[in-house]
Amino acid sequence: MVIVMNKNATQAEIENVVATLIDKNFDVHRSTGISRTVIGAIGDKQAFDEREFLVLDGVSEVVRITEPYKLASRTFQQEDTIIKIKDVQIGGDEVVVMAGPCAVESATQIETIAAEVKKAGAKILRGGAFKPRTSPYSFQGLGEEGLQQMRSAADKNDLLVVSEIMDRSQVKIMVKYCDILQVGARNMQNFDLLKSLGKIAKPILLKRGMSATIEETLMSAEYIMSGGNYQVIICERGIRTFEKYTRNTMDISSIPVIQKLSHLPIIADPSHGTGIRNKVAPMARAAVAAGAHGLQIEVHNDPDHAASDGAQSLYPEQFAHLMKECRLIANAIGKKM
Amino acid sequence: MVIVMNKNATQAEIENVVATLIDKNFDVHRSTGISRTVIGAIGDKQAFDEREFLVLDGVSEVVRITEPYKLASRTFQQEDTIIKIKDVQIGGDEVVVMAGPCAVESATQIETIAAEVKKAGAKILRGGAFKPRTSPYSFQGLGEEGLQQMRSAADKNDLLVVSEIMDRSQVKIMVKYCDILQVGARNMQNFDLLKSLGKIAKPILLKRGMSATIEETLMSAEYIMSGGNYQVIICERGIRTFEKYTRNTMDISSIPVIQKLSHLPIIADPSHGTGIRNKVAPMARAAVAAGAHGLQIEVHNDPDHAASDGAQSLYPEQFAHLMKECRLIANAIGKKM
Amino acid sequence: MVIVMNKNATQAEIENVVATLIDKNFDVHRSTGISRTVIGAIGDKQAFDEREFLVLDGVSEVVRITEPYKLASRTFQQEDTIIKIKDVQIGGDEVVVMAGPCAVESATQIETIAAEVKKAGAKILRGGAFKPRTSPYSFQGLGEEGLQQMRSAADKNDLLVVSEIMDRSQVKIMVKYCDILQVGARNMQNFDLLKSLGKIAKPILLKRGMSATIEETLMSAEYIMSGGNYQVIICERGIRTFEKYTRNTMDISSIPVIQKLSHLPIIADPSHGTGIRNKVAPMARAAVAAGAHGLQIEVHNDPDHAASDGAQSLYPEQFAHLMKECRLIANAIGKKM
Amino acid sequence: MVIVMNKNATQAEIENVVATLIDKNFDVHRSTGISRTVIGAIGDKQAFDEREFLVLDGVSEVVRITEPYKLASRTFQQEDTIIKIKDVQIGGDEVVVMAGPCAVESATQIETIAAEVKKAGAKILRGGAFKPRTSPYSFQGLGEEGLQQMRSAADKNDLLVVSEIMDRSQVKIMVKYCDILQVGARNMQNFDLLKSLGKIAKPILLKRGMSATIEETLMSAEYIMSGGNYQVIICERGIRTFEKYTRNTMDISSIPVIQKLSHLPIIADPSHGTGIRNKVAPMARAAVAAGAHGLQIEVHNDPDHAASDGAQSLYPEQFAHLMKECRLIANAIGKKM
């Protein structure tokens, strides 16, 4: 941490800042320039609130110089984390695709879709059994029955399963049926849930919150990792801006940024990132071109009658075409798919 | 819902939209103008996804004309909801103040602060026992012990108690000690938690999420109300913008906006809304001047050694001074405090 | 500037940063801690691009420690700037009100309104003659004729005149008729215009851009001041956020923030800040309660037939009522109006 | 326009809305449903302020159903606009690249860079002679001398020239030296400048403002087009969000969105869109993958000593490598480069 004093800070004010730092176990380096004093403070604590120093008399600015996360940081681990589940590897040279409906609606529906996405090249089946819906009057998912149907459809097609967990009380059941547990954008800072997920042995797919900064997203990863579970995949799914035409604004630049800051895999979800079918393909291609480790895409055999999010779901043939384009783009930047 | 067709939409496209609407149980009014057709659709369902129609061929725009919430709406209930707890009324002519530390740290601390805020005119004691912290390495609260200490401090000073619930599993214990259960900004769309709170008989203080629109905030209130609990208080606590100087940008205009859209009480939290002590007083005054039904303010007897959020906590004497100013402002607009 | 090196930065990388700094005329203080090196750099240049150092090998973070503005800063001038025009003082204890129509439409219109706002207590008449309109098909203002009509109406009622300048070519004519020249939000970074205004002897009312940070707003003030014109009044008029209910989100907290960072007066424009009539009064009151030095409010004698912005204009009687409320609020915080 | 009345709107209120619409020359279609009345209004005016109706008694919501722009709209012209300058075509199947330094610094500098970007495949040389700088103390450009040097360098290398115009007074000189005139993000709503550019016979490159919506961007194009100049190229260069790691958040989804709404070409500027060198390549690739008609990229032979924006400028060899990757991606989606 660097504390910049006001130009006209008094000697007493400077001494008080130094004393406060020492009181909180920081090593102090004082540097007095022509116009003002700058104080460097080095500590070993990951968690402190820099505003505590900002409010001291004579202080002009306080700057944190270490990231507030540690385990998720590229400083802590230089090489990329590669998450291996059966024969699928997420985080390496291959762009891995998760696809499927927004919600599991029936055994027939999920089996039809599973076969389609498998054929087109997906490795992981996605689908919701517990649905976080903005309206209490919307379809809330099939629950365990949906999970059973999805597991069965995935097994028949040699696919892995990823599905969203909404509450700590669902951990046991989710672990039973899924290969990857997904934390939705709205739960990115549901810290009790994150803590629970730190104690299980399954990979977690953590979606960036709608207004979360990249730093906060990595802090939520840190929550899971600090519990002992290091298998975290980050997912960019659009942030909220003033632009009204798209549901969210997909922050494609977060992909290279997170790859620089962290060793964790980062994938993209263009379905929620745009919210509308005909924008999904261009944004999926953009994410691959920017270097994403994978994609999560909503595909439905009958989007017009989907129980939820039909408007952003691709038809199976659109998905198959998109996979071909993405494969060429992956190759163009030295990756495979 | 109003569906605007493209200028060059074909007759077949129009028929298809109409058929789809009928299929989904809407009453259809077609209006053909000089340049394009506009279709009005009236249904009785609260929950539908307008994007389902937006993706149909020939459709240019789809506009929802009813709010997606019902119970929370001023249309449903014209007169203001007034929440009565013992002799305190929230939602009427009196500006009610909730004050106390960010976190309960000890019996002595909470008792000292309770006495101070009572003396200055607060009616409700706030304090966290379960703390949602961005960092897993930060102080996480005292848990039930903290609740006990706060209840005791409140009772000694004839104050009510408001505290934050973080997870569904804490409902029972929170109900035991608190008069009002608070849902934090990060949990505003933790739908499982909201559903649980719909089934209890205590008022809920619902904080607007960091990037939640006003509509989404009212939708979360609707979640609670649809379960049967109509005692919801909304709280504005700042939204995220590009401005870096303040932690959040307090959307003071949400106060009159929510008062127009909804019958629920709306209060303001300038401590989290600004994140820095010397901005709390001007923003508290602004909220009262804009017509807020109440304030929630962090006060600490020793902010420099607070376990959390000390930098945004007022000293007791600052709080007492602020209460005096706010009282005059409340009077200026025909309210009391 | 403080440059934080990576944990694993090599000696050569550190030397290169130091050499680069010296090459660019900075004084260098090196501080080597347990885990990383921090380099302090002190220069006398106001303008440099910190990213030049951020891209050097081994650099983790670069932090500017001086504000990029100087003349506008509280460090440069501790006491408040008070702008005196005839018997009006902006920046002191009095809350000064500017009011009038969005656009001057006719001699009769502006005279009627001038008399009304004067009666209610306004000191300055506002009105546009050159209108920045989002649509090329909208009313573009009366030009010089409008300025003449406004000057005449103001003189008859002993009011000052403030009006918006849109282009450098209008400086001469604006100076002829106006007491204060206004720079609109969309022109806040029209640097050629700002430079021209630095060379005239009239006060400038500088509106914060729709997405400008507070720092950028003060940088634009600096542009004017660096030309020699120190009479700059800042105006908060709402920033763009994701909230759709209001046209903009008025950042009331910018008022105390700017008062801390700068000695320049800061006023608020709740008409543009909200965009809708019934939100103007609560936000005007909030701005006064937060400590604004003044208000700018749109008032129209016949808003339903206004050539522009009728929907956000107050009726004269609404304005008069608002003035009374604001006066009480100003008194509550030790100011007059 | 569709006007939705309140559920409890009176007959008199409905009549008043209808009368007001007729008074303003709208054709009125009234539709009375079970719960409320919806009024359709069709007019031929492009410019009106829907808030005029929103403030009428009994009105719940007002929805515009036509875009506020006309000439820029896909409805007005179905086929893509292709802008031809000598043998370069912008808007067709070829991805056109504009490259060069942020600012022209000397004849040698611009010639060196021109040769490099030509060799790598660029068709157009970019470079600033009049620089919009946030700080009045920063390098402001070489003016006409810079334009001369750039023209000469371009001619020697068979490149076109694009450069930024900052003020209406520069039109004549810019037309003399440039093939395309660029309007910077900060001037996107400098309406006097836009009007001037509507009257010249050179293509205009219009950059999206930092907080401009897509609709506003197209409205600014409309300003130019309404003056008679239909040769407008839109440029996405990042919007402002709360994310602090990148300078701006590049809204890659605006590329397919604008291609749907408008017939005008849309290119991307990843240099300003990210602000940092190592993020330029991934975002350039993403823009091509999303279907952009072109790219504008900053390239400098000696970025470490660039007079401005060195930190976001590519080295010539980085640029050459990027061109190769983009060419493969363009091919993957059926385009050439």
PDB file of C-alpha atoms in Angstrom, chain C residues 23-24 46-47 49 51-52 54-55 68 70-71 132-138 140 166-170 186-187 189-192 195 210-213 216 219 222-223 226 240 247 275-277 304-306 309 311-312, chain D residues 23-24 46-47 49 51-52 54-55 68 70-71 132-138 140 166-170 186-187 189-192 195 210-213 216 219 222-223 226 240 247 275-277 304-306 309 311-312:
ATOM      1  CA  ASP C  23      15.166  10.180 -19.331  1.00  0.00           C
ATOM      2  CA  LYS C  24      11.760  11.847 -18.877  1.00  0.00           C
ATOM      3  CA  GLN C  46       1.408  18.258 -15.235  1.00  0.00           C
ATOM      4  CA  ALA C  47       0.913  16.224 -18.398  1.00  0.00           C
ATOM      5  CA  ASP C  49       0.686   9.430 -19.750  1.00  0.00           C
ATOM      6  CA  ARG C  51       0.536   4.082 -19.425  1.00  0.00           C
ATOM      7  CA  GLU C  52       3.989   4.745 -20.906  1.00  0.00           C
ATOM      8  CA  LEU C  54       2.758   0.514 -17.417  1.00  0.00           C
ATOM      9  CA  VAL C  55       3.879  -1.144 -20.669  1.00  0.00           C
ATOM     10  CA  PRO C  68      -3.790  16.024 -13.458  1.00  0.00           C
ATOM     11  CA  LYS C  70      -3.652  22.260 -11.009  1.00  0.00           C
ATOM     12  CA  LEU C  71      -5.413  25.624 -11.263  1.00  0.00           C
ATOM     13  CA  PRO C 132     -27.881  21.392 -29.245  1.00  0.00           C
ATOM     14  CA  ARG C 133     -30.532  18.913 -30.389  1.00  0.00           C
ATOM     15  CA  THR C 134     -29.993  15.187 -30.784  1.00  0.00           C
ATOM     16  CA  SER C 135     -32.166  15.227 -33.902  1.00  0.00           C
ATOM     17  CA  PRO C 136     -31.375  17.388 -36.936  1.00  0.00           C
ATOM     18  CA  TYR C 137     -35.129  17.695 -37.428  1.00  0.00           C
ATOM     19  CA  SER C 138     -35.786  19.382 -34.049  1.00  0.00           C
ATOM     20  CA  GLN C 140     -32.618  24.607 -33.382  1.00  0.00           C
ATOM     21  CA  MET C 166     -22.264  25.752 -29.035  1.00  0.00           C
ATOM     22  CA  ASP C 167     -19.372  26.715 -31.281  1.00  0.00           C
ATOM     23  CA  ARG C 168     -16.232  28.819 -31.150  1.00  0.00           C
ATOM     24  CA  SER C 169     -17.651  31.039 -33.879  1.00  0.00           C
ATOM     25  CA  GLN C 170     -20.365  32.269 -31.499  1.00  0.00           C
ATOM     26  CA  ARG C 186     -22.097  17.422 -25.035  1.00  0.00           C
ATOM     27  CA  ASN C 187     -19.385  20.047 -25.500  1.00  0.00           C
ATOM     28  CA  GLN C 189     -14.638  18.072 -24.131  1.00  0.00           C
ATOM     29  CA  ASN C 190     -14.845  20.319 -27.197  1.00  0.00           C
ATOM     30  CA  PHE C 191     -11.332  21.475 -26.483  1.00  0.00           C
ATOM     31  CA  ASP C 192     -11.191  24.144 -29.173  1.00  0.00           C
ATOM     32  CA  LYS C 195      -9.589  27.225 -25.306  1.00  0.00           C
ATOM     33  CA  MET C 210     -23.001  12.759 -19.571  1.00  0.00           C
ATOM     34  CA  SER C 211     -20.288  10.218 -18.908  1.00  0.00           C
ATOM     35  CA  ALA C 212     -17.546  12.457 -17.599  1.00  0.00           C
ATOM     36  CA  THR C 213     -15.831  11.586 -14.375  1.00  0.00           C
ATOM     37  CA  GLU C 216     -12.394  14.948 -16.338  1.00  0.00           C
ATOM     38  CA  MET C 219      -9.715  18.906 -16.383  1.00  0.00           C
ATOM     39  CA  GLU C 222      -8.485  23.523 -16.200  1.00  0.00           C
ATOM     40  CA  TYR C 223      -8.535  23.983 -19.993  1.00  0.00           C
ATOM     41  CA  SER C 226      -5.112  27.642 -18.302  1.00  0.00           C
ATOM     42  CA  ARG C 240     -25.645   8.094 -17.718  1.00  0.00           C
ATOM     43  CA  ARG C 247     -33.182  10.203 -18.315  1.00  0.00           C
ATOM     44  CA  GLY C 275     -35.771  14.844 -17.510  1.00  0.00           C
ATOM     45  CA  ILE C 276     -39.253  14.706 -16.066  1.00  0.00           C
ATOM     46  CA  ARG C 277     -41.210  17.433 -14.324  1.00  0.00           C
ATOM     47  CA  ASP C 304     -47.429  21.855 -22.893  1.00  0.00           C
ATOM     48  CA  HIS C 305     -46.617  23.944 -25.927  1.00  0.00           C
ATOM     49  CA  ALA C 306     -42.903  24.544 -25.292  1.00  0.00           C
ATOM     50  CA  ASP C 309     -38.082  20.136 -23.114  1.00  0.00           C
ATOM     51  CA  ALA C 311     -41.874  17.810 -20.159  1.00  0.00           C
ATOM     52  CA  GLN C 312     -39.130  18.753 -17.743  1.00  0.00           C
TER      53      GLN C 312
ATOM     54  CA  ASP D  23     -53.450  18.979 -32.168  1.00  0.00           C
ATOM     55  CA  LYS D  24     -49.914  17.798 -32.975  1.00  0.00           C
ATOM     56  CA  GLN D  46     -39.252  12.458 -37.376  1.00  0.00           C
ATOM     57  CA  ALA D  47     -38.690  14.763 -34.418  1.00  0.00           C
ATOM     58  CA  ASP D  49     -40.391  14.501 -27.691  1.00  0.00           C
ATOM     59  CA  ARG D  51     -42.108  13.019 -22.832  1.00  0.00           C
ATOM     60  CA  GLU D  52     -44.672  15.652 -23.864  1.00  0.00           C
ATOM     61  CA  LEU D  54     -45.803  11.150 -20.701  1.00  0.00           C
ATOM     62  CA  VAL D  55     -46.556  14.140 -18.488  1.00  0.00           C
ATOM     63  CA  PRO D  68     -35.712   8.666 -34.546  1.00  0.00           C
ATOM     64  CA  LYS D  70     -34.409   7.802 -41.070  1.00  0.00           C
ATOM     65  CA  LEU D  71     -31.623   8.157 -43.659  1.00  0.00           C
ATOM     66  CA  PRO D 132      -8.035  16.427 -28.739  1.00  0.00           C
ATOM     67  CA  ARG D 133      -6.172  16.063 -25.442  1.00  0.00           C
ATOM     68  CA  THR D 134      -7.787  15.813 -22.031  1.00  0.00           C
ATOM     69  CA  SER D 135      -5.027  17.979 -20.587  1.00  0.00           C
ATOM     70  CA  PRO D 136      -4.283  21.491 -21.862  1.00  0.00           C
ATOM     71  CA  TYR D 137      -0.641  20.770 -21.063  1.00  0.00           C
ATOM     72  CA  SER D 138      -0.310  17.820 -23.488  1.00  0.00           C
ATOM     73  CA  GLN D 140      -1.654  19.344 -29.282  1.00  0.00           C
ATOM     74  CA  MET D 166     -11.789  19.005 -34.238  1.00  0.00           C
ATOM     75  CA  ASP D 167     -13.551  22.213 -35.151  1.00  0.00           C
ATOM     76  CA  ARG D 168     -15.760  23.572 -37.903  1.00  0.00           C
ATOM     77  CA  SER D 169     -13.052  26.081 -38.784  1.00  0.00           C
ATOM     78  CA  GLN D 170     -10.769  23.263 -39.961  1.00  0.00           C
ATOM     79  CA  ARG D 186     -15.707  13.602 -27.800  1.00  0.00           C
ATOM     80  CA  ASN D 187     -17.171  15.494 -30.745  1.00  0.00           C
ATOM     81  CA  GLN D 189     -22.485  15.365 -30.520  1.00  0.00           C
ATOM     82  CA  ASN D 190     -20.803  18.604 -31.609  1.00  0.00           C
ATOM     83  CA  PHE D 191     -23.793  19.331 -33.773  1.00  0.00           C
ATOM     84  CA  ASP D 192     -22.378  22.433 -35.465  1.00  0.00           C
ATOM     85  CA  LYS D 195     -23.784  20.053 -39.857  1.00  0.00           C
ATOM     86  CA  MET D 210     -17.791   7.291 -24.917  1.00  0.00           C
ATOM     87  CA  SER D 211     -21.258   7.050 -23.446  1.00  0.00           C
ATOM     88  CA  ALA D 212     -23.331   7.228 -26.581  1.00  0.00           C
ATOM     89  CA  THR D 213     -25.986   4.635 -27.183  1.00  0.00           C
ATOM     90  CA  GLU D 216     -27.509   8.282 -30.549  1.00  0.00           C
ATOM     91  CA  MET D 219     -28.642  10.032 -34.856  1.00  0.00           C
ATOM     92  CA  GLU D 222     -28.283  11.248 -39.470  1.00  0.00           C
ATOM     93  CA  TYR D 223     -27.130  14.817 -38.748  1.00  0.00           C
ATOM     94  CA  SER D 226     -29.487  15.163 -43.477  1.00  0.00           C
ATOM     95  CA  ARG D 240     -17.397   3.738 -20.503  1.00  0.00           C
ATOM     96  CA  ARG D 247      -9.672   2.263 -20.394  1.00  0.00           C
ATOM     97  CA  GLY D 275      -5.970   1.643 -24.269  1.00  0.00           C
ATOM     98  CA  ILE D 276      -3.209  -0.866 -23.723  1.00  0.00           C
ATOM     99  CA  ARG D 277      -0.970  -2.539 -26.273  1.00  0.00           C
ATOM    100  CA  ASP D 304       8.314   4.236 -26.238  1.00  0.00           C
ATOM    101  CA  HIS D 305       9.015   7.730 -27.472  1.00  0.00           C
ATOM    102  CA  ALA D 306       5.682   8.493 -29.125  1.00  0.00           C
ATOM    103  CA  ASP D 309      -0.698   7.163 -26.898  1.00  0.00           C
ATOM    104  CA  ALA D 311       1.228   2.696 -24.713  1.00  0.00           C
ATOM    105  CA  GLN D 312      -1.562   1.567 -26.983  1.00  0.00           C
TER     106      GLN D 312
END
